[in-house]
Structure formats: structure tokens, C-alpha cells
Amino acid sequence: MADEAGPLAVARVDAAGRLIDAEPLLKALNSRAGGRIGAPLAVPGIAELASLSHRLGIRIARGVVAADGEEDLDLWVRAGPDRGGVRLEVSGWRHRSAWRPTHDPDRESDFLRTHGELLWETDASLRLTFVSPDVGSYEGVDPRALLGQPLTRLFALAQDTDGQLPILSAVSARARFDGQLAELRGTAQWVRLEARPRSDAEGRFAGFVGAAHAHDGGALATRAAATAALPQVPYPPGFGRRLERALRAPLARIIAAAEAIDKQDSGPIREDYAGYAGDIADAGRHLLAMIEDLADLQVAEEAAVATTADAIDLAALARRAAALLTVRASQTGVTIDAPAAEAVLRVTGDFRRTLQVLVNLIGNAVRYSPSYGVVRVALAREGGVGCVIVADQGKGIAPADHEKIFEKFARLDPAEPGGSGLGLYIARRLARAMGGDLAVESTPQHGARFLFSLPLRE
């Protein structure tokens, strides 16, 4: 693990992974890796951590090894969501000798050699240790000068259609990757990178053996169209629930153990280890929520969603849902204004599914409310239906997006932390399966009002 001692350099990246600003030490390292302000962060290990923190919406801290000239740098990096992007704190800055590859007599017979147009290899810090001479045929590219330089000096990496860099996931998992788009620097030539990991004599990750293939600008669209044309194979009946049952217990144990370590229930431990445990607990809760969403998605998409016609008090369920979210709201100072204790609104619906919809709506309102804002939960009745209205003080939703937010996997602003993009889709499906509906009223900068209605029962 990297030592946290040493100078501290702070930086911020935006939701797309572009470096917004950086203190001189980190700015210089990024520049030596081929990056600049306003472009994607060029130090792969740090960029990977920033991407993961943004995707999960949690704080993460870990050691990172970065290439710097003829040496490697041991860094300690903390990443956390900040104003729609990610704030980075980099310390440590301990130099060590770089790993040097040994001769591999089988290298020329590697499977990539048979069909790759440009061939390359890196060490564990993604520093180039081999570049095929063919790269010299491109104007402005000197293969001899590239050896020992970061991979990003040769390739300017580009995000995929999901806003991700496949190479970063591969670095984290020490796994093979394919489909990483990049520009061959100085040539305006786009290529597709693929690589497999390599190990040193002790079995440790030692870098990648890779190839670059010419990329047709229309290839992504062609591939997407081909994928869309494939027959969609439905999950087996009950698959989502079986998945949830199989993973809930082990995930719950992981979360509980991580929380106990974070709270230091068994005695004091180093602060960084406690921070690790907090990150593990947050990631476990995020994963568990996504698994629950996938299980609910399969139920919601069944031809006839199974719901019961219970006689329920919508006011009482709204108060219960608000109570379940009080602790979460208090973390940012948000107040939930729930229906009065004496309020009653009798409707027909499925008790469990109604509570699920209300928790989703109030939870979203808390998430998107400003600190110390108010979420109001009101009741109404009109024309044979009873309605719960959940209003927040967030940034609002443009009229053109009112229907889009109810689409599957919809995320209007990927820069904001959130879930799977399934919550509102599932909530509306369930509301309509119970004979009700779910709608939104909102304009930008004026918050949003979600109206959840069910048939009245007198």
C-alpha cells in the first residue's frame, strides 16, 4: 500500500473524466503522461479511481502506481463525488524503480500478432515497453522515443457510448479488454485497442500485451445495430428473485462486517483501513440496491404483474415511507413534511407495492433536494382516485423530459449520483398494475411534483 506521507495535490475531474483543474504537482504528472487541462485525465490508475467513485457515488481511497519518466510513483489517492464531478487528493509521491520486462521467446507467436496492425506492450504502470516498428509509418510517431513513456503518449483514449474507458476496468480487474477506442496521437487516425494482461515471474500483474486495429468511424453504429438485431432472450421465470435471494445474505454479511470495522467496534484501527471499510459498505449497499432493482424489473415486466387489491390507507403508508427515509434525509439536513397523523385516505392497492412506490418517490426527492431543503408529502382526492403528491425543491425537470424519466435505465444527468435508472420505470409499471398511475409536474429550477394515484375505496 502507498504511504500517505508526502506532499498533497488536489484536482477535480468532471463527469466525463476530463481534468478541470489540478495543483502543480499533479498537473505536471498528468502533462508528462500526455494529458492537459480540459482533456481526459491521462494517468490511468488515478483516472480509474475517479471513474469508479463517480459511477458508484461514493468515496474511495487506495494506493496507485503511476509511470513517471524512468521511474514508478507510489501514490495514495482519495476520490469522492464533488459538484457533479470528482475531487481527487493525491499524496505519497514515493519513487521506485520501474519494472523491466524480460525477454519472452514466445512473444512473436502471441495470438495478437496474427491480426493486429500496430502492436504494443506495457509494464504494470502502463508504460510502453514495446512498440512495433510499423508505428513509425505514421507521420509524427517515433517508436524509439515512445519506449518508457506512458501508453497515453501513444494513444489518446476515448470514452465508449456509456461514458466509460474499457481499459480502466481492465486495469482494475487485471483482465483482458477489447473495444477501447483511441486516437493515435498526432495522426488523426482512430484505432481500436485490445489487450491481454501479462504476469511476471512471481505471478503478479506486469502489464498488457496489446494490439491496435484501424477503426472505421461508422463501426460503432454498425456494431450497435447488429447487437440490436440479435434476438432478445428473456430471463428464465423467477431469475431475478433467485439472484436476489442468492446474493442478499452474503452481501448483507459483507456490509455488516464492513460497518463494524468502520465504526471500530472491536477496537481502534488505522484511519485509512476504517475508510476502506466504509467504502466497502457503501459499495455493498449500492450493489444490493441494484440487485433489488433488477429483481423488481423482472416482476414489473411480466405480462400481468401480480398485485393484490387490499383496502389500504394511503396516508398511513406515506407516513411510514417518510419515516423509513428520515435517517437518510437527516444526513444532508433535508426535512420530510409527511401527512398529519390524523389524515386518512382509503384506496385500493397492493400494500407492499404501494409502500415500494412511495419509498422510491420520497427517496428520489431526498436525493435531489438541496441541503437543508424540504420534501413535502401531501394528499389529494379527485374523480374517484386518491393521490399522494411528493414535491421536492431540486433543480426540476424540463417538460420535454417528463416522459423520458419513466423509461427503463433513464438517467437525465449521468453526472449526478444515483441508482440504476429503473426506479421510476418500475414504480409507474406497479402503479398502473394496481389500477392507478404515476405522473410528474415540473419545470427547471422549480423542483418536481410526482403524483401517485390509486382508486378510492369508500
XYZ file of C-alpha atoms in Angstrom:
458
model
C 0.000 0.000 0.000
C 1.252 3.505 -0.787
C 2.490 5.717 2.025
C 0.174 8.643 2.704
C 3.116 10.865 3.711
C 4.496 13.413 1.295
C 3.010 16.426 -0.458
C -0.722 16.595 -1.156
C -2.003 17.576 -4.609
C -5.696 18.252 -5.190
C -7.539 18.103 -8.513
C -11.062 17.912 -9.908
C -12.402 15.999 -12.889
C -15.832 16.413 -14.447
C -18.450 13.728 -15.049
C -16.786 12.799 -18.354
C -13.405 12.223 -16.687
C -11.866 15.447 -18.005
C -9.362 17.246 -15.781
C -10.878 20.594 -14.742
C -8.105 21.877 -12.519
C -5.116 20.479 -10.650
C -2.419 21.662 -8.300
C 1.060 21.894 -9.882
C 2.464 18.511 -8.792
C -0.441 16.512 -10.206
C -0.848 18.804 -13.204
C 2.799 18.186 -14.130
C 2.444 14.397 -13.770
C -0.645 14.452 -15.971
C 1.207 16.575 -18.546
C 4.143 14.145 -18.638
C 1.583 11.377 -19.306
C 0.338 13.292 -22.355
C -2.678 14.982 -20.763
C -3.787 18.573 -20.316
C -6.481 20.607 -18.569
C -9.820 20.091 -20.323
C -8.848 16.643 -21.663
C -9.411 13.198 -20.079
C -7.134 12.515 -17.100
C -4.092 10.791 -18.609
C -2.801 8.862 -15.565
C -4.710 5.550 -15.889
C -4.657 4.450 -12.249
C -5.967 7.786 -10.992
C -8.485 8.033 -13.839
C -9.776 4.550 -12.991
C -10.357 5.516 -9.356
C -12.107 8.758 -10.344
C -14.375 6.887 -12.762
C -15.286 4.277 -10.137
C -16.027 6.913 -7.489
C -18.275 8.826 -9.893
C -20.087 5.704 -11.076
C -20.830 4.457 -7.540
C -21.293 7.904 -5.997
C -19.075 7.066 -3.014
C -15.669 7.942 -1.525
C -12.813 5.607 -2.448
C -9.185 5.592 -1.289
C -6.401 3.283 -2.401
C -2.794 3.040 -3.497
C -1.981 3.675 -7.158
C 1.227 3.085 -9.111
C 1.860 5.630 -11.884
C 4.572 5.799 -14.520
C 6.770 8.896 -14.347
C 9.724 9.040 -16.708
C 12.194 6.278 -15.897
C 10.594 5.506 -12.547
C 7.300 4.474 -10.975
C 5.449 6.566 -8.416
C 3.672 5.079 -5.408
C 0.678 7.337 -4.799
C -2.149 7.379 -2.290
C -5.335 8.617 -3.980
C -8.624 9.640 -2.403
C -11.580 10.212 -4.745
C -15.064 11.413 -3.867
C -18.120 12.932 -5.603
C -17.954 16.713 -5.753
C -20.236 19.174 -7.582
C -21.208 16.734 -10.305
C -17.644 15.524 -10.809
C -14.955 14.021 -8.603
C -12.443 15.625 -6.217
C -9.043 13.938 -6.082
C -6.479 14.154 -3.290
C -3.129 12.598 -4.210
C -0.352 12.079 -1.657
C 2.567 9.706 -1.157
C 4.725 10.529 -4.207
C 7.370 7.879 -3.436
C 9.624 6.963 -6.365
C 10.716 3.407 -7.044
C 12.481 1.640 -9.891
C 10.224 0.661 -12.757
C 9.628 -2.972 -13.625
C 11.545 -4.017 -16.727
C 10.227 -6.800 -18.965
C 12.332 -9.898 -19.558
C 12.730 -11.392 -22.998
C 9.769 -13.560 -23.947
C 10.687 -16.037 -26.719
C 7.012 -16.756 -27.375
C 6.066 -13.151 -27.867
C 6.111 -13.256 -31.639
C 3.633 -16.150 -31.648
C 1.122 -14.360 -29.418
C -2.415 -14.501 -30.794
C -2.486 -10.732 -31.160
C 0.431 -10.856 -33.569
C -1.609 -12.554 -36.244
C -4.134 -9.826 -36.840
C -3.065 -6.647 -35.029
C -1.943 -3.766 -37.203
C 0.081 -1.985 -34.508
C 1.480 -3.978 -31.598
C 2.417 -2.696 -28.161
C 3.220 -3.819 -24.629
C 3.280 -2.067 -21.267
C 4.546 -2.667 -17.765
C 2.301 -2.643 -14.682
C 2.252 1.176 -14.690
C 1.066 1.201 -18.321
C 4.435 2.448 -19.509
C 5.287 1.328 -23.046
C 7.958 -1.391 -23.121
C 7.486 -2.409 -26.750
C 6.016 -0.731 -29.849
C 6.088 -2.443 -33.226
C 8.213 -0.643 -35.817
C 5.101 -0.277 -38.003
C 4.045 2.691 -35.876
C 6.857 4.663 -37.490
C 4.939 4.664 -40.772
C 2.543 7.212 -39.270
C 3.713 10.790 -39.555
C 4.929 12.263 -36.288
C 5.226 8.935 -34.427
C 8.754 7.840 -33.410
C 8.666 4.309 -31.940
C 12.104 4.663 -30.298
C 11.090 7.804 -28.411
C 7.940 6.110 -27.095
C 9.663 3.380 -25.081
C 9.396 4.106 -21.378
C 6.601 6.627 -21.941
C 3.013 6.219 -20.658
C 0.611 4.443 -23.007
C -1.349 7.691 -23.220
C 1.600 9.295 -25.025
C 0.849 6.991 -27.967
C -2.936 6.757 -27.694
C -5.448 9.442 -26.671
C -8.138 7.276 -25.048
C -11.801 7.912 -25.818
C -14.919 7.022 -23.822
C -17.390 4.456 -25.129
C -21.123 5.045 -25.637
C -21.708 4.534 -21.885
C -19.123 7.172 -20.989
C -16.604 4.560 -19.776
C -12.983 3.714 -20.630
C -12.781 -0.106 -21.045
C -9.051 -0.078 -20.313
C -9.671 1.301 -16.809
C -11.953 -1.580 -15.870
C -9.341 -3.991 -17.244
C -6.588 -2.389 -15.151
C -8.719 -2.755 -12.028
C -9.640 -6.387 -12.774
C -6.259 -7.330 -14.293
C -8.300 -8.687 -17.198
C -8.374 -8.728 -20.975
C -10.170 -5.897 -22.744
C -11.361 -5.087 -26.251
C -13.132 -2.149 -27.860
C -11.143 0.703 -26.300
C -11.256 3.493 -28.879
C -8.292 5.841 -29.126
C -6.682 8.373 -31.418
C -3.133 7.649 -32.497
C -1.625 10.906 -31.281
C -0.559 13.322 -33.975
C -2.140 11.376 -36.838
C -5.935 11.937 -36.565
C -6.111 8.142 -37.064
C -8.651 6.326 -34.868
C -7.879 2.807 -33.682
C -9.488 0.121 -31.544
C -7.298 -1.295 -28.772
C -7.381 -4.811 -27.375
C -5.001 -6.471 -24.935
C -4.494 -9.298 -22.511
C -2.781 -8.999 -19.100
C 0.677 -10.442 -18.529
C 2.320 -11.645 -15.318
C 5.888 -11.534 -14.013
C 7.854 -14.500 -12.675
C 6.071 -14.242 -9.312
C 2.593 -14.206 -10.841
C 1.969 -10.505 -10.240
C 0.306 -8.248 -12.789
C 3.051 -6.950 -15.061
C 1.187 -5.014 -17.730
C -0.550 -5.690 -21.037
C 0.286 -7.217 -24.405
C -1.892 -5.441 -26.936
C -2.724 -4.511 -30.492
C -4.312 -1.557 -32.259
C -6.669 -2.078 -35.186
C -7.811 0.528 -37.701
C -11.234 1.846 -36.744
C -13.926 2.864 -39.204
C -15.846 5.862 -37.886
C -19.119 4.034 -38.566
C -18.101 0.820 -36.854
C -19.710 1.649 -33.528
C -23.059 2.357 -35.142
C -22.780 -0.816 -37.204
C -21.953 -2.877 -34.148
C -24.779 -1.316 -32.150
C -27.238 -2.041 -34.961
C -26.046 -5.627 -35.185
C -26.429 -6.043 -31.436
C -29.939 -4.591 -31.536
C -30.874 -7.056 -34.267
C -29.998 -10.061 -32.117
C -32.984 -11.900 -30.638
C -33.653 -10.846 -27.061
C -33.607 -13.889 -24.796
C -35.770 -13.315 -21.701
C -34.559 -14.275 -18.277
C -35.990 -17.568 -17.007
C -39.079 -17.120 -14.820
C -38.111 -16.087 -11.305
C -34.473 -15.472 -12.239
C -34.391 -12.003 -10.697
C -35.751 -13.167 -7.346
C -33.422 -16.190 -7.295
C -30.494 -13.852 -7.952
C -31.612 -11.574 -5.139
C -32.014 -14.457 -2.683
C -28.609 -15.888 -3.605
C -26.741 -12.597 -3.163
C -28.663 -10.798 -0.426
C -27.302 -12.837 2.504
C -23.595 -12.698 1.547
C -23.856 -9.002 0.664
C -25.600 -8.285 3.964
C -22.736 -10.029 5.811
C -20.154 -8.025 3.877
C -21.972 -4.759 4.642
C -22.391 -5.600 8.334
C -18.740 -6.612 8.728
C -17.522 -3.515 6.890
C -19.716 -1.251 9.029
C -18.384 -2.870 12.202
C -14.787 -2.254 11.058
C -15.608 1.309 10.008
C -17.134 2.031 13.449
C -14.156 0.279 15.101
C -16.456 -1.836 17.259
C -13.633 -4.260 18.106
C -11.091 -1.572 18.894
C -9.209 1.255 17.166
C -7.581 0.678 13.776
C -5.731 2.885 11.316
C -7.886 5.625 9.828
C -7.194 4.581 6.245
C -8.314 0.996 6.988
C -11.506 2.322 8.558
C -12.006 4.399 5.428
C -11.567 1.285 3.287
C -14.274 -0.450 5.320
C -16.654 2.475 4.868
C -16.078 2.341 1.104
C -16.789 -1.405 1.076
C -20.042 -0.910 2.991
C -21.173 1.874 0.637
C -20.355 -0.184 -2.448
C -22.146 -3.212 -0.963
C -25.300 -1.209 -0.325
C -25.157 0.213 -3.856
C -24.785 -3.272 -5.361
C -27.596 -4.670 -3.211
C -29.926 -1.859 -4.331
C -29.138 -2.599 -7.972
C -29.814 -6.308 -7.494
C -33.152 -5.479 -5.886
C -33.984 -3.207 -8.838
C -33.205 -5.997 -11.315
C -35.405 -8.414 -9.390
C -38.249 -5.882 -9.334
C -37.714 -5.169 -13.033
C -38.428 -8.759 -13.989
C -41.588 -8.770 -11.871
C -42.739 -5.444 -13.319
C -42.225 -6.609 -16.912
C -44.279 -9.753 -16.614
C -47.319 -9.669 -18.875
C -49.646 -9.458 -15.873
C -47.979 -8.066 -12.769
C -49.296 -9.917 -9.748
C -50.770 -7.428 -7.272
C -53.436 -7.692 -4.609
C -56.481 -5.432 -4.164
C -56.079 -4.560 -0.492
C -58.022 -1.909 1.367
C -55.178 0.400 2.393
C -54.743 3.811 3.970
C -52.564 5.781 1.566
C -51.914 8.453 4.209
C -50.605 5.898 6.705
C -48.327 4.323 4.086
C -46.984 7.761 3.123
C -46.112 8.421 6.769
C -44.430 5.012 7.019
C -42.364 5.608 3.863
C -41.321 9.039 5.153
C -40.248 7.520 8.473
C -38.101 4.922 6.671
C -36.193 7.718 4.942
C -35.780 10.092 7.879
C -32.227 8.980 8.675
C -31.105 9.308 5.055
C -32.676 12.764 4.826
C -31.006 13.915 8.054
C -27.560 13.228 6.575
C -27.981 16.294 4.343
C -30.290 18.241 6.632
C -33.377 17.598 4.467
C -36.761 17.669 6.226
C -39.622 15.412 5.138
C -43.017 17.049 5.727
C -45.304 13.993 5.945
C -49.130 13.895 6.153
C -50.591 14.710 9.564
C -51.120 11.798 11.953
C -54.912 12.130 11.754
C -55.039 12.191 7.933
C -56.722 9.203 6.244
C -57.026 8.355 2.538
C -58.591 4.961 1.828
C -57.724 3.424 -1.535
C -57.463 0.023 -3.204
C -53.983 -1.299 -3.907
C -51.280 -3.786 -3.036
C -49.893 -2.871 0.412
C -46.275 -3.908 -0.276
C -46.123 -2.489 -3.802
C -47.690 0.799 -2.729
C -45.088 1.201 0.014
C -42.368 0.366 -2.526
C -43.549 3.117 -4.887
C -43.769 5.675 -2.061
C -40.274 4.849 -0.762
C -38.920 5.273 -4.284
C -40.610 8.652 -4.793
C -39.681 10.098 -1.404
C -36.148 8.667 -1.642
C -35.653 10.349 -5.025
C -36.979 13.637 -3.636
C -34.490 13.459 -0.745
C -31.630 12.616 -3.111
C -32.274 15.541 -5.440
C -33.158 18.111 -2.776
C -30.585 20.738 -1.797
C -29.045 20.515 1.657
C -31.496 21.661 4.330
C -34.332 21.614 1.813
C -37.859 20.342 2.418
C -39.644 17.394 0.801
C -43.417 17.767 1.095
C -45.693 14.728 1.004
C -49.323 15.823 0.525
C -52.654 14.082 -0.087
C -55.450 14.793 -2.564
C -58.579 13.157 -3.954
C -60.358 13.833 -7.202
C -62.638 11.977 -9.597
C -62.595 8.607 -7.898
C -58.853 8.442 -7.180
C -56.736 9.169 -4.131
C -53.337 10.718 -4.687
C -50.052 11.193 -2.839
C -48.053 14.189 -4.083
C -44.304 14.165 -3.403
C -42.735 17.585 -4.024
C -39.044 18.463 -3.808
C -37.008 21.659 -4.128
C -34.490 20.267 -6.604
C -33.409 21.661 -9.957
C -36.577 20.456 -11.705
C -37.226 18.576 -14.929
C -37.747 20.090 -18.377
C -41.204 19.350 -19.878
C -39.545 17.548 -22.793
C -38.100 15.035 -20.309
C -41.295 14.306 -18.348
C -41.885 11.002 -20.120
C -38.226 10.147 -20.557
C -37.664 9.818 -16.813
C -40.107 6.886 -16.743
C -38.141 4.969 -19.382
C -36.029 1.951 -18.488
C -32.477 2.853 -17.335
C -33.242 6.578 -17.771
C -30.691 8.960 -16.218
C -31.136 12.585 -17.309
C -27.865 13.718 -15.773
C -25.202 10.986 -15.531
C -23.073 13.463 -13.570
C -25.367 13.094 -10.569
C -25.019 10.119 -8.230
C -27.962 7.781 -8.427
C -29.161 4.251 -8.862
C -29.793 2.032 -11.844
C -32.289 4.268 -13.640
C -35.009 1.661 -13.061
C -36.838 3.093 -10.045
C -39.380 5.333 -11.777
C -39.890 2.848 -14.608
C -40.763 0.129 -12.094
C -42.843 2.499 -9.943
C -45.069 3.532 -12.854
C -45.488 -0.085 -14.001
C -46.580 -1.075 -10.499
C -48.914 1.916 -10.127
C -50.687 1.076 -13.364
C -50.845 -2.633 -12.481
C -52.824 -1.590 -9.366
C -55.267 0.463 -11.454
C -53.565 3.777 -10.687
C -50.916 5.926 -12.319
C -47.747 7.906 -11.729
C -47.100 11.308 -13.337
C -44.806 14.302 -12.891
C -45.286 18.069 -12.938
C -42.116 20.128 -13.108
C -40.198 22.943 -14.739
C -36.466 23.680 -14.495
C -35.321 25.434 -11.306
C -38.723 24.982 -9.640
C -38.487 21.463 -8.229
C -40.659 18.496 -9.182
C -44.026 17.114 -8.055
C -44.737 13.406 -8.500
C -48.405 12.362 -8.360
C -49.076 8.751 -7.402
C -52.769 7.838 -7.683
C -54.845 4.745 -6.796
C -58.608 4.071 -6.951
C -60.559 5.419 -3.965
C -62.220 2.939 -1.657
C -65.016 4.384 0.467
